[in-house]
Coordinates of C-alpha atoms in Angstrom, one line a residue:
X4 CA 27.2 -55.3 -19.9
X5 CA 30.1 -55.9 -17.1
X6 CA 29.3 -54.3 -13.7
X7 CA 31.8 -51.7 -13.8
X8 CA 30.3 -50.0 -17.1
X9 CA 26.6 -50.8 -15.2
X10 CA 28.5 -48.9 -12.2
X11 CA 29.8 -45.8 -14.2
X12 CA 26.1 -45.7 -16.0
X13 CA 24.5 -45.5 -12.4
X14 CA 26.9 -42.9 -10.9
X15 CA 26.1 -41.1 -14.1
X16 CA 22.3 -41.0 -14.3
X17 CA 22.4 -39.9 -9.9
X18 CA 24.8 -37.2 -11.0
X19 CA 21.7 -35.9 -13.9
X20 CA 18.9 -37.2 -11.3
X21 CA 17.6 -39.5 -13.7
X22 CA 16.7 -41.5 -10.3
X23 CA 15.0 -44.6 -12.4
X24 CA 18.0 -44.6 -14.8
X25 CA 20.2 -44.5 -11.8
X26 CA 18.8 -47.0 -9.6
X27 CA 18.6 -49.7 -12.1
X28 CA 22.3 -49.5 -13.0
X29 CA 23.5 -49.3 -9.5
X30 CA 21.0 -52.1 -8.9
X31 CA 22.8 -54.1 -11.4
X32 CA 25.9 -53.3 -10.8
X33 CA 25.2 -54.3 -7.0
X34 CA 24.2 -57.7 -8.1
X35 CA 27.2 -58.4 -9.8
X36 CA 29.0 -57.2 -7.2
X37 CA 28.3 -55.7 -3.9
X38 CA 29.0 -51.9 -3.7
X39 CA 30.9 -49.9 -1.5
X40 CA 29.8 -47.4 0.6
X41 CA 29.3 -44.4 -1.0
X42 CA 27.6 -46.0 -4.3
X43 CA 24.9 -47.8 -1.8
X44 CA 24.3 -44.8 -0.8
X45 CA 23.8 -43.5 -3.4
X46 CA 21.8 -46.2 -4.9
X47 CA 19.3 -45.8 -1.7
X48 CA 18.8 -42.6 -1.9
X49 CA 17.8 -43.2 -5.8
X50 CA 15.3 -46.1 -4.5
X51 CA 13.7 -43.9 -2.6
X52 CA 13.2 -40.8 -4.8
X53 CA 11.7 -43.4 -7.1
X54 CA 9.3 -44.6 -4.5
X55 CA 10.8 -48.0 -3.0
X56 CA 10.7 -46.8 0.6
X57 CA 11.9 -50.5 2.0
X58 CA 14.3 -51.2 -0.2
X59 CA 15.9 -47.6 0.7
X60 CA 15.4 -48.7 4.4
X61 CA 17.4 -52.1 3.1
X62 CA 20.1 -50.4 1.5
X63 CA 20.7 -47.2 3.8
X64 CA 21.0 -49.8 7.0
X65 CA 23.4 -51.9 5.0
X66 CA 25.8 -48.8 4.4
X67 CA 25.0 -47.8 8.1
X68 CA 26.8 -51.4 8.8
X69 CA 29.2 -50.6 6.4
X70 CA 30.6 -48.0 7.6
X71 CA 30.7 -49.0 11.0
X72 CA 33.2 -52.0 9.7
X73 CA 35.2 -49.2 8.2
X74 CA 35.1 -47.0 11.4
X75 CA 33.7 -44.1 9.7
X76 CA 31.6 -43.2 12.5
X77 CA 30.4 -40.0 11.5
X78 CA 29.1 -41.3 8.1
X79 CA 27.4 -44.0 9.8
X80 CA 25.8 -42.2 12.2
X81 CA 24.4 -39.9 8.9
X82 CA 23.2 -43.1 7.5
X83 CA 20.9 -43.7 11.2
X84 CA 19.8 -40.6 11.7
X85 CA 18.0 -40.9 8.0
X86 CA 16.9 -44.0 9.0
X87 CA 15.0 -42.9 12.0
X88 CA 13.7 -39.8 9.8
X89 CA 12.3 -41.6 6.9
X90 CA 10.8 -44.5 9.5
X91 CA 9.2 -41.8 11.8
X92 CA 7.6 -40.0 8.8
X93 CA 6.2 -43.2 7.9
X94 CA 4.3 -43.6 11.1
X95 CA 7.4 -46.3 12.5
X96 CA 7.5 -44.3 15.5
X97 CA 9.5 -47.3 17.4
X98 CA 11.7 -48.2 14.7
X99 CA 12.7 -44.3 13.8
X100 CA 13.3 -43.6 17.6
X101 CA 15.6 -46.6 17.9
X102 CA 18.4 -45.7 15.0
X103 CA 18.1 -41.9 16.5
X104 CA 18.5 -43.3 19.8
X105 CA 21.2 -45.6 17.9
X106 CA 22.5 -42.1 15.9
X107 CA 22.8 -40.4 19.5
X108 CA 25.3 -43.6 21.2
X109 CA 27.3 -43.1 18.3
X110 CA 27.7 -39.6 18.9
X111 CA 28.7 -40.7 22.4
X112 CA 31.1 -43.0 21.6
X113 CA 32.8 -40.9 18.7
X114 CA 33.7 -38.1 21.1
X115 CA 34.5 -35.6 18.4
X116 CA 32.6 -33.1 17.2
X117 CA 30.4 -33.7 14.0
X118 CA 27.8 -31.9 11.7
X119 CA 25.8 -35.3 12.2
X120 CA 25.2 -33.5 16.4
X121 CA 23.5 -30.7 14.7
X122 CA 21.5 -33.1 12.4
X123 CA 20.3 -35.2 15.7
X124 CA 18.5 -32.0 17.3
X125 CA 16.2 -31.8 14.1
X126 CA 14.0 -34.6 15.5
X127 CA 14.1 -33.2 19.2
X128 CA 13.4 -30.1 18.1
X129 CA 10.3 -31.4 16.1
X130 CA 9.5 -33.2 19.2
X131 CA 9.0 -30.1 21.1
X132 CA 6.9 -28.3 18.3
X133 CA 4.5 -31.3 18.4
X134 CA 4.4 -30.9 22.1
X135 CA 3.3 -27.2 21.2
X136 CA 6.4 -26.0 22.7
X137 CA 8.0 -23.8 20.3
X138 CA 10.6 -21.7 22.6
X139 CA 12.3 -24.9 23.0
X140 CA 12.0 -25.9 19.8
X141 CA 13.3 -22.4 18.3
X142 CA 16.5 -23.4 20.4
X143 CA 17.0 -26.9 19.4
X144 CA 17.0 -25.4 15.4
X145 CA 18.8 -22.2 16.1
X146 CA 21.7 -24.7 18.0
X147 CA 21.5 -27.1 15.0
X148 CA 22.1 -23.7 12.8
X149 CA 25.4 -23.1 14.7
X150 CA 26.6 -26.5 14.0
X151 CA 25.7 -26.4 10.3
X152 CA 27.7 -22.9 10.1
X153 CA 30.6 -24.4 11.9
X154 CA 30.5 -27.6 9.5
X155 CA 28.9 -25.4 6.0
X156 CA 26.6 -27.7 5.5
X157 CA 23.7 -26.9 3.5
X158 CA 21.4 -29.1 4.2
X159 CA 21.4 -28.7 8.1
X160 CA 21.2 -25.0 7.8
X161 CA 18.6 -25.3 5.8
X162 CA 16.8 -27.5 8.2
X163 CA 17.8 -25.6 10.7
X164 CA 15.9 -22.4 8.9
X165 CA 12.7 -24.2 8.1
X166 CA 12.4 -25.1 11.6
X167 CA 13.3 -22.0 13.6
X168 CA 10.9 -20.4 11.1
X169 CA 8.0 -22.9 12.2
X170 CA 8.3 -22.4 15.6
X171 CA 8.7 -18.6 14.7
X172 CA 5.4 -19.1 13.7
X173 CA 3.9 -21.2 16.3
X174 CA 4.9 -17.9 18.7
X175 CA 3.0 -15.8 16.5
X176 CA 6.1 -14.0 15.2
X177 CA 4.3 -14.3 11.7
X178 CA 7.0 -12.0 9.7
X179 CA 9.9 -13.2 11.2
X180 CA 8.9 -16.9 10.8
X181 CA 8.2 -16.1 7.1
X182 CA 11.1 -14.6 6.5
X183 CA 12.9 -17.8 7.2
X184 CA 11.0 -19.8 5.3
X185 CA 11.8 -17.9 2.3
X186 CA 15.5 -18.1 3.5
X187 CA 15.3 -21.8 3.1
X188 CA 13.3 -21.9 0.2
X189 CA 16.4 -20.0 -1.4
X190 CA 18.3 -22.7 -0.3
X191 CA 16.2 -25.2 -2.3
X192 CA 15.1 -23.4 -5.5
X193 CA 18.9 -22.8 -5.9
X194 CA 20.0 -26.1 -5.7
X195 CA 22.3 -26.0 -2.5
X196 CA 20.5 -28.9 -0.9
X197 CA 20.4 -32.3 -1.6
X198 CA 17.2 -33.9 -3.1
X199 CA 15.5 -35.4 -0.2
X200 CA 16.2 -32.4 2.0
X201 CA 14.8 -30.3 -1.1
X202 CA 11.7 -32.5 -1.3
X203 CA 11.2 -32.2 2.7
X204 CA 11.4 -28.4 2.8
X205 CA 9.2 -27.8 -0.2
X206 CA 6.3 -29.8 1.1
X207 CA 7.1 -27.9 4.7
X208 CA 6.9 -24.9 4.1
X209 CA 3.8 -24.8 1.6
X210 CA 2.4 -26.6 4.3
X211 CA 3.2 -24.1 6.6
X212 CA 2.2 -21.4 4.7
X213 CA -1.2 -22.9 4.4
X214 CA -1.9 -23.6 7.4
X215 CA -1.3 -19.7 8.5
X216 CA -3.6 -18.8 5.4
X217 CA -0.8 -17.1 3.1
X218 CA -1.8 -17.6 0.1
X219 CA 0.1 -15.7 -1.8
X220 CA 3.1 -17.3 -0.9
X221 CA 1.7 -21.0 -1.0
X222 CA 1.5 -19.9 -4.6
X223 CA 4.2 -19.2 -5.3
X224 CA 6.3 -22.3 -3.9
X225 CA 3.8 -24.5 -4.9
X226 CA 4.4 -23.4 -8.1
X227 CA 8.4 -24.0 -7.4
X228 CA 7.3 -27.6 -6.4
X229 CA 5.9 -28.2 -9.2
X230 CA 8.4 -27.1 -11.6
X231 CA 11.3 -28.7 -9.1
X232 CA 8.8 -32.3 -9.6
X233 CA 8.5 -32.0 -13.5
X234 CA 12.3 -31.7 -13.8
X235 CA 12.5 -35.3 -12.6
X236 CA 9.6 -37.3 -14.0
X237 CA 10.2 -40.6 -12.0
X238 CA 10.6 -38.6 -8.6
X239 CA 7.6 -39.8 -6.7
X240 CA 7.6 -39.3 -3.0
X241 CA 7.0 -35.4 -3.5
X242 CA 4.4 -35.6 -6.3
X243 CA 1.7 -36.4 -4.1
X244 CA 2.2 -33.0 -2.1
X245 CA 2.5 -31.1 -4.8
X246 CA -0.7 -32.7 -6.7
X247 CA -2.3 -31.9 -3.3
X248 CA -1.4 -28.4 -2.9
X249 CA -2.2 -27.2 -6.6
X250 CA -5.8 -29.0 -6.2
X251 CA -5.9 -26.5 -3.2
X252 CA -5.4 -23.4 -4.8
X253 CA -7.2 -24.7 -8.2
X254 CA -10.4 -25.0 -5.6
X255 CA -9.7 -21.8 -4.4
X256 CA -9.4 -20.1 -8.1
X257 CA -13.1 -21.9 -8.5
X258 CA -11.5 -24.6 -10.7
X259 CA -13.4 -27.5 -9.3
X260 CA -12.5 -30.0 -12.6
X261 CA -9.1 -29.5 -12.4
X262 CA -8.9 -29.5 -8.8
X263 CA -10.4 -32.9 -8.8
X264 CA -8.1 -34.7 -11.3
X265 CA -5.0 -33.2 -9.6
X266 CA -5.9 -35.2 -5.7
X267 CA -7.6 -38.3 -7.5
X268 CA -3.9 -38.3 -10.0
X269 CA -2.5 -38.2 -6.0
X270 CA -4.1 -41.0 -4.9
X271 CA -3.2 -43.0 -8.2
X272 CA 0.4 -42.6 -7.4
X273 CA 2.8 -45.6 -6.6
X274 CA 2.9 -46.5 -3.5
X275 CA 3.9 -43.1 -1.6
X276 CA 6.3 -42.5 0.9
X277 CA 3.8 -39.8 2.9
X278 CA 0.6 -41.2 3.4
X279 CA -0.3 -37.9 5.2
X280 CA -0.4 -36.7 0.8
X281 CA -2.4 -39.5 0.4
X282 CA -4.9 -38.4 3.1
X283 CA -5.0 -34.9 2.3
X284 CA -5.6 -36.2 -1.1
X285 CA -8.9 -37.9 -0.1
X286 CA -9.8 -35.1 1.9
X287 CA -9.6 -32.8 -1.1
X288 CA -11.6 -35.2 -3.4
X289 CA -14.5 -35.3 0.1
X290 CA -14.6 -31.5 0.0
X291 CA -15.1 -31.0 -3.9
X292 CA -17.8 -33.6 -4.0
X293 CA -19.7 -32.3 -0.9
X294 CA -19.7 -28.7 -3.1
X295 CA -20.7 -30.6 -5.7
X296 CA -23.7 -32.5 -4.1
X297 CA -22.5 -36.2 -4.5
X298 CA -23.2 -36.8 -0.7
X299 CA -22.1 -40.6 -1.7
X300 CA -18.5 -39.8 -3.1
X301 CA -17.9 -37.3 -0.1
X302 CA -18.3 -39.8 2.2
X303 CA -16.8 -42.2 0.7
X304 CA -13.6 -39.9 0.4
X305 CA -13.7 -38.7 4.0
X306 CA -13.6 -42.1 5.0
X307 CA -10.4 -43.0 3.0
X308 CA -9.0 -39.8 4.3
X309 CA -9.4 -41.2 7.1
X310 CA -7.8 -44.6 6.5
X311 CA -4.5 -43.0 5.5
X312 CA -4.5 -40.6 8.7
X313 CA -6.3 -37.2 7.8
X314 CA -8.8 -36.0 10.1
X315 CA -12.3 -35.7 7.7
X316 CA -13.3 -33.7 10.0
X317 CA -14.2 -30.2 9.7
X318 CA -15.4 -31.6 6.7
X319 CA -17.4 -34.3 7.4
X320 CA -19.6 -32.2 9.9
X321 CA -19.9 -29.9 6.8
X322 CA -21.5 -33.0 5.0
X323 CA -23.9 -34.0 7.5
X324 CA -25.4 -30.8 7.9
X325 CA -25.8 -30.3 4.0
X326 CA -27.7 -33.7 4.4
X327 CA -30.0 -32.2 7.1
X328 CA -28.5 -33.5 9.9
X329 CA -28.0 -30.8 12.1
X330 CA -27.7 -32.8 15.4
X331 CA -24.6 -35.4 14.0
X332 CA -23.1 -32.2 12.5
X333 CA -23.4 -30.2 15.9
X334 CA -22.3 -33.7 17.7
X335 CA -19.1 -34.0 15.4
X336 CA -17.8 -30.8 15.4
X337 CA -18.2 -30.1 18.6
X338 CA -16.2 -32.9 19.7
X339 CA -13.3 -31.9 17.3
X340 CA -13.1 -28.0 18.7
X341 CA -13.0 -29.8 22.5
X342 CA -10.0 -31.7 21.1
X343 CA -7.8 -28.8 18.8
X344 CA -6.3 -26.3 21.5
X345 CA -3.4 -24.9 18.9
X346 CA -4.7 -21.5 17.7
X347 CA -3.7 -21.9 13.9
X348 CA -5.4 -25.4 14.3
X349 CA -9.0 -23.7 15.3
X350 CA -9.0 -21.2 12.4
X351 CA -9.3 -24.5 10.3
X352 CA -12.4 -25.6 12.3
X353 CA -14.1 -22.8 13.5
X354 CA -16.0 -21.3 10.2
X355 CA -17.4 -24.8 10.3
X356 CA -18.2 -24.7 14.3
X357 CA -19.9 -21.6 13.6
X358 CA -22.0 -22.4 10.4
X359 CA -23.1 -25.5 12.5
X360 CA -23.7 -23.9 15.5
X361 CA -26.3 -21.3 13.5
X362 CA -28.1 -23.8 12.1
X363 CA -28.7 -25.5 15.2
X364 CA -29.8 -22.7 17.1
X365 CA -26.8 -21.8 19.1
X366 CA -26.7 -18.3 18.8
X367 CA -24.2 -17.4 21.9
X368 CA -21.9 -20.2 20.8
X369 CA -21.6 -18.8 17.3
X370 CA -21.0 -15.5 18.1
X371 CA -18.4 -16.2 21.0
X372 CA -16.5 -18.2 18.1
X373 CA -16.9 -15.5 15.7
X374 CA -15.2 -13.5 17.9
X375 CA -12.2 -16.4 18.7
X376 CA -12.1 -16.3 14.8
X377 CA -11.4 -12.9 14.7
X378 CA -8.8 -12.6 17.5
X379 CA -6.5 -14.9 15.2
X380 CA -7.1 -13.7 11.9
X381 CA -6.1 -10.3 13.5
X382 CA -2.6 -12.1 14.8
X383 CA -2.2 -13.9 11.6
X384 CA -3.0 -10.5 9.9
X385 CA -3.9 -12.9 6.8
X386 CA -6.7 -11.4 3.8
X387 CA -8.2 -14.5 3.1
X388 CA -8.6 -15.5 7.2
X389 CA -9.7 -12.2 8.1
X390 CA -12.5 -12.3 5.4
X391 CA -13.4 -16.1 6.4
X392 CA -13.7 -14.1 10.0
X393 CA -16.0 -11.4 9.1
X394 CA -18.2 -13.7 6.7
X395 CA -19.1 -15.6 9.8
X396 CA -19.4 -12.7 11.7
X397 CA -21.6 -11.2 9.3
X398 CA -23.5 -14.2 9.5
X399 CA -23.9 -13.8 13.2
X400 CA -24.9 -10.5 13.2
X401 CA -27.7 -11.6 10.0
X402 CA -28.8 -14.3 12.7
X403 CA -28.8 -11.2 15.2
X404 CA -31.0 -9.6 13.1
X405 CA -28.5 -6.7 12.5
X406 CA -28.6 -6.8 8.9
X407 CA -27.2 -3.1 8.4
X408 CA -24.2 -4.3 10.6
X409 CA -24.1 -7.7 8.7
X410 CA -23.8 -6.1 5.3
X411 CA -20.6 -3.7 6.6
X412 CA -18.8 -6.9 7.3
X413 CA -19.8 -8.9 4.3
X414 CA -19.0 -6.2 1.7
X415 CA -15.5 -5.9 3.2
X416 CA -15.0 -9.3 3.3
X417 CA -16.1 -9.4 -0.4
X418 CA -13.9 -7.7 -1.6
X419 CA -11.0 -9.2 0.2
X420 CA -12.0 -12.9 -1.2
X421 CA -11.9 -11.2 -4.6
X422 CA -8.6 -9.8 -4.1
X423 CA -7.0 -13.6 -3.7
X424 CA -9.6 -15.1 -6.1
X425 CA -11.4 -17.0 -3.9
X426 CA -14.7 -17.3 -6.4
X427 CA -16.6 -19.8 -4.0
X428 CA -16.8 -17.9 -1.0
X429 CA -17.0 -14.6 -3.1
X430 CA -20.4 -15.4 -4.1
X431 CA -21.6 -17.3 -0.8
X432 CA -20.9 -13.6 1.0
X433 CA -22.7 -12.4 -1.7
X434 CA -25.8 -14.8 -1.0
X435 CA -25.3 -13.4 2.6
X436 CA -25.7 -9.9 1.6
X437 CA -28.4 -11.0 -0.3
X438 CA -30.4 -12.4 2.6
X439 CA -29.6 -9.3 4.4
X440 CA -31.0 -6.8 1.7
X441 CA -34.1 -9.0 2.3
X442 CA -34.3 -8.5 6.0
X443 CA -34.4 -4.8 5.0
X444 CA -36.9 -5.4 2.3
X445 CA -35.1 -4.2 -0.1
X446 CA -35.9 -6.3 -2.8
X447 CA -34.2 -5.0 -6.2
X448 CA -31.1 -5.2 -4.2
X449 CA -31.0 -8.2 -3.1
X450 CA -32.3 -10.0 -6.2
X451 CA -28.9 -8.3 -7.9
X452 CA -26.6 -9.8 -5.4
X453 CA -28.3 -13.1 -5.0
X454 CA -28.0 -13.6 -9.3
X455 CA -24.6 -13.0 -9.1
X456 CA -24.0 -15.6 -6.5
X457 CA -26.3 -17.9 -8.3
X458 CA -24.3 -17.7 -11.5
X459 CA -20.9 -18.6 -9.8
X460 CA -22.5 -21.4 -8.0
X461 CA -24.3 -22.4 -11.4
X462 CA -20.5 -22.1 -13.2
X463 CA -19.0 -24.0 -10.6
X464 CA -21.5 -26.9 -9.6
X465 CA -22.1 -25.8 -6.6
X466 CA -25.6 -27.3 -6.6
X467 CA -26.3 -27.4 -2.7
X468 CA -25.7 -23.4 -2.8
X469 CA -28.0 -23.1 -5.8
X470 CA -31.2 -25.3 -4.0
X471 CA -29.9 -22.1 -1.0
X472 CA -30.1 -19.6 -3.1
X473 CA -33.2 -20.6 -4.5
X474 CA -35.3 -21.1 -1.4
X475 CA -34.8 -17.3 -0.9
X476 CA -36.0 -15.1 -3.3
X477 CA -38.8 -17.4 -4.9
X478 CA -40.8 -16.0 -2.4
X479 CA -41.3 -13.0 -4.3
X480 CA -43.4 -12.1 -7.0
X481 CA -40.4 -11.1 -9.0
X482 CA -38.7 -14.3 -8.3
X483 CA -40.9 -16.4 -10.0
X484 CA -38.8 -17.5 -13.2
X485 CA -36.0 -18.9 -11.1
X486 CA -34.2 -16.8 -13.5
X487 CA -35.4 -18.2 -16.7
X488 CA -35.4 -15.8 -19.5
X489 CA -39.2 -15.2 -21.2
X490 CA -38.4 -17.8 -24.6
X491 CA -36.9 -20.6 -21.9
X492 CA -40.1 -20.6 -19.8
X493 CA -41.7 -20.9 -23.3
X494 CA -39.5 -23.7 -23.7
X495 CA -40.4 -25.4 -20.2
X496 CA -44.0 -24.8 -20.6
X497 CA -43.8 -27.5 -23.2
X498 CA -41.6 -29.5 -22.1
X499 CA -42.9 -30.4 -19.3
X500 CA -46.1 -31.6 -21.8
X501 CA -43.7 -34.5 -22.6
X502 CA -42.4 -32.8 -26.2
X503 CA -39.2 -33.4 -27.9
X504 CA -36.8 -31.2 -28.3
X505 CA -37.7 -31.5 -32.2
X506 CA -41.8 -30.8 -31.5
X507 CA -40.8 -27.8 -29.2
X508 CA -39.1 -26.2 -32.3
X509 CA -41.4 -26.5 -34.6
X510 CA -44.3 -25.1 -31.6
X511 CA -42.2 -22.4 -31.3
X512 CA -40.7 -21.9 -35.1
X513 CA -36.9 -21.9 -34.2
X514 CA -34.3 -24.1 -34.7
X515 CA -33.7 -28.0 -33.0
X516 CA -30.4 -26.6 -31.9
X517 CA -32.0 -23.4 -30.7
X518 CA -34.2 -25.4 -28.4
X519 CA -31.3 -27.9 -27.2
X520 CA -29.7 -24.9 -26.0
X521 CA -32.7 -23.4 -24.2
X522 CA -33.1 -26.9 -22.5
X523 CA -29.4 -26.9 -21.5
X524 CA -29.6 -23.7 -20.3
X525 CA -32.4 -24.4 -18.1
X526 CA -31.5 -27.2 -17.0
X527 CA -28.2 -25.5 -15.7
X528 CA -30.3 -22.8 -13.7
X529 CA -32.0 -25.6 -12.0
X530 CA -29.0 -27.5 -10.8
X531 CA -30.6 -30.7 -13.0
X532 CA -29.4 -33.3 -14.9
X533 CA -32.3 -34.2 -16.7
X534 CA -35.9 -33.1 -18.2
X535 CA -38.3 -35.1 -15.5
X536 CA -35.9 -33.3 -12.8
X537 CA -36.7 -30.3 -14.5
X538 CA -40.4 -30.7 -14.8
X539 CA -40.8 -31.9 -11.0
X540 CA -38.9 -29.0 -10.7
X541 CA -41.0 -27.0 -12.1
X542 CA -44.4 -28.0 -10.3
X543 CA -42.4 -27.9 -7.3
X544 CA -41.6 -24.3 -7.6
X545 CA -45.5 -23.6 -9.2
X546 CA -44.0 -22.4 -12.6
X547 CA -46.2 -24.4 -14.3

């Protein structure tokens, strides 16, 4: 095959985003004979949507140099101030601020005015909303907005909109900052943006979104993502966020399996261009198995979190203090509230700060960041964050010994978390308001409410909320089957005598398969994986 069919193939395949298709040809055709500018762009861009973060590097800073010997300034300016984008995301923080320091002497030198200006404040303007100094960055986008009108180019308004509508944000100006989002999201889902700009907005504003506890709308463009993802199989640096963000919202929705596979298929990618994905990946794996009760794997996970840049904590406080210890959990996250001043950024750790806090006897502390809690979910005016507040409020006030108060809260917020199908902390409210029906010795009542939890937590592995749930109402007389129905603690009696399954049957005169079931089933309640676990169980809890 001669390079210029190999050439025609490549420009073919980037023209249907078959980016695999399209970087081999161009690859080949590039061998044979080097390419001019606008194909090596082309063929970089392909690199990278394909995963080959150095080679794009490689190839965008030999069309930088290209066009420079062509004095096509503004295109080669274009090709540095990519550079210094894709570097600084990377973590290159020297490398990215040198072609943008590179992008901005051009700029200088050229004289004329050029969309590629507008394009330069996107990094100063992200510079400023890192600094936590949004006014300034709300400027440096809205400017970068004027130059992309005056130019029409897509992809800087775009940026432009995404940004303004972050900073929006960062001011509190929730609706207005939304409203932009969605703006640039049109932008995207319509296919006025080129694909790396698409890829960069996507993963933005879900993030975004996220991080201000809108839910609803996290769905929604997560579910954009993905469909924008499987329309290109062999895209990869966007697949991680997307895996990452549906693991999210299948934790949420109390789908722990699936949730799982989506952030361990994240971390199985090649090589990825954000290792921030990566990170959040790990994190996500950490959490589930911390739910789950595999102490091991949750550490494990936090710890490669870690390695690729994600904070494990709140988490990781979370873990210790499921472990029993109280004083490394209180130790850890109280160093991490010291160290997160941004307002959005405490919502995220202080539920945790406040379950911890409880626990170790800090009453004033818990309820002084109850009430912190509160103030933002109020300014976020977000269901889910509002509930998260008055579940730990309600929590307080249960601590307070206020449990008529407590249970106000808690039913609210119950309903809220069933509103956005948040099954997990659905039925740990409803464990709260079972512990508060207790304090008021109302019995009946709070057996109801702390079943119901127990079944969710029993459906979703939740095992360390199960061994909760059944400290509390074991107590009482009526407690005492651990919810076993009449035949299975038939079934238990004898099997904790050492019976098979088959001798238990024929004690009993039903059916092998009658009795697996029963032994399944039991095993289930208990949050067990096998028989002797069951019988210890058992004697533990003076069943038997």
């Amino acid at each position: 095959m001669n390079a210029n069919k190999r050439l025609k193939q490549g420009r073919q395949a980037f023209q249907q985003q078959s980016w695999s298709d399209a970087y081999k040809f161009l690859s080949a055709a590039d061998n044979k004979n080097p390419l001019g500018t606008h194909d090596l762009e082309q063929l970089a861009k392909a690199a990278y949507l394909i995963g080959r973060e150095s080679e794009y590097i490689d190839l965008l800073s030999r069309a930088h140099h290209q066009f420079l010997n062509k004095d096509d300034t503004p295109k080669a300016i274009n090709c540095a101030f990519w550079l210094g984008m894709i570097l600084f995301n990377q973590g290159e923080h020297a490398q990215g601020s040198g072609w943008f320091a590179r992008a901005g002497r051009l700029i200088d030198e050229y004289g004329q005015q050029c969309v590629q200006q507008g394009f330069l404040l996107i990094p100063e303007a992200l510079q400023c909303l890192r600094q936590d100094d949004p006014e300034n960055a709300f400027e440096l986008f809205s400017k970068a907005g004027e130059i992309g009108n005056q130019f029409n180019n897509p992809d800087l308004l775009t940026f432009s909109r995404l940004g303004s509508g972050q900073a929006l944000i960062h001011q509190g100006k929730i609706t207005n900052g939304t409203t932009l989002l969605d703006e640039a999201m049109v932008a995207v889902v319509s296919d006025e943006t080129s694909p790396i700009v698409a890829g960069i907005v996507y993963c933005a504003v879900i993030e975004t979104c996220q991080k201000i506890y809108d839910l609803q709308r996290a769905r929604e463009w997560t579910d954009a993502l993905s469909r924008w993802c499987d329309s290109q199989p062999d895209l990869i640096p966007y697949r991680g966020q997307c895996l990452v963000r549906r693991a999210e919202i299948m934790q949420l929705q109390g789908k722990w399996p699936v949730a799982l596979q989506e952030a361990q298929q994240a971390c199985n990618l090649p090589r990825p261009s954000h290792p921030s994905a990566t990170g959040e990946a790990f994190y996500r794996q950490a959490e589930l198995y911390r739910l789950q009760g595999q102490f091991s794997h949750a550490e494990n996970a936090y710890h490669q979190a870690s390695k690729w840049g994600r904070n494990p904590q709140p988490g990781f406080a979370l873990l210790r203090l499921a472990q029993g210890e109280v004083q490394a959990a209180k130790t850890a996250i109280q160093h991490i509230a010291k160290e997160t001043a941004n307002r959005m950024a405490r919502a995220n750790i202080l539920p945790a700060f406040i379950e911890i806090m409880l626990e170790a006897a800090e009453l004033q502390s818990a309820e002084d960041s109850a009430d912190e809690l509160a103030g933002i979910a109020a300014e976020l005016d977000s269901p889910f964050l509002i509930a998260i507040a008055e579940q730990s409020t309600g929590n307080v006030l249960l601590r307070k010994s206020k449990p008529r108060e407590a249970i106000k809260k808690l039913r609210h917020c119950w309903q809220l978390f069933n509103k956005v199908e948040a099954r997990y902390e659905s039925a740990r409210t409803q464990r709260l308001m079972g512990l508060a029906y207790l304090k008021l010795n109302d019995h009946d009542t709070a057996k109801i409410e702390i079943s119901a939890a127990r079944a969710v937590f029993q459906q979703l592995g939740a095992t360390t909320d199960i061994h909760k749930v059944d400290s509390l109402i074991p107590k009482h007389e009526s407690d005492k089957t651990h919810g076993l129905t009449p035949r299975e603690l038939e079934v238990l009696q004898i099997l904790a005598t050492g019976k098979t399954n088959k001798e238990i049957a024929n004690e009993l005169f039903i059916s092998e398969r009658t009795v697996d079931r029963h032994v399944s089933n039991i095993l289930g309640k208990f949050g067990v994986d096998s028989r002797a676990a069951a019988t210890a169980y058992a004697y533990e809890h003076d069943m038997i």
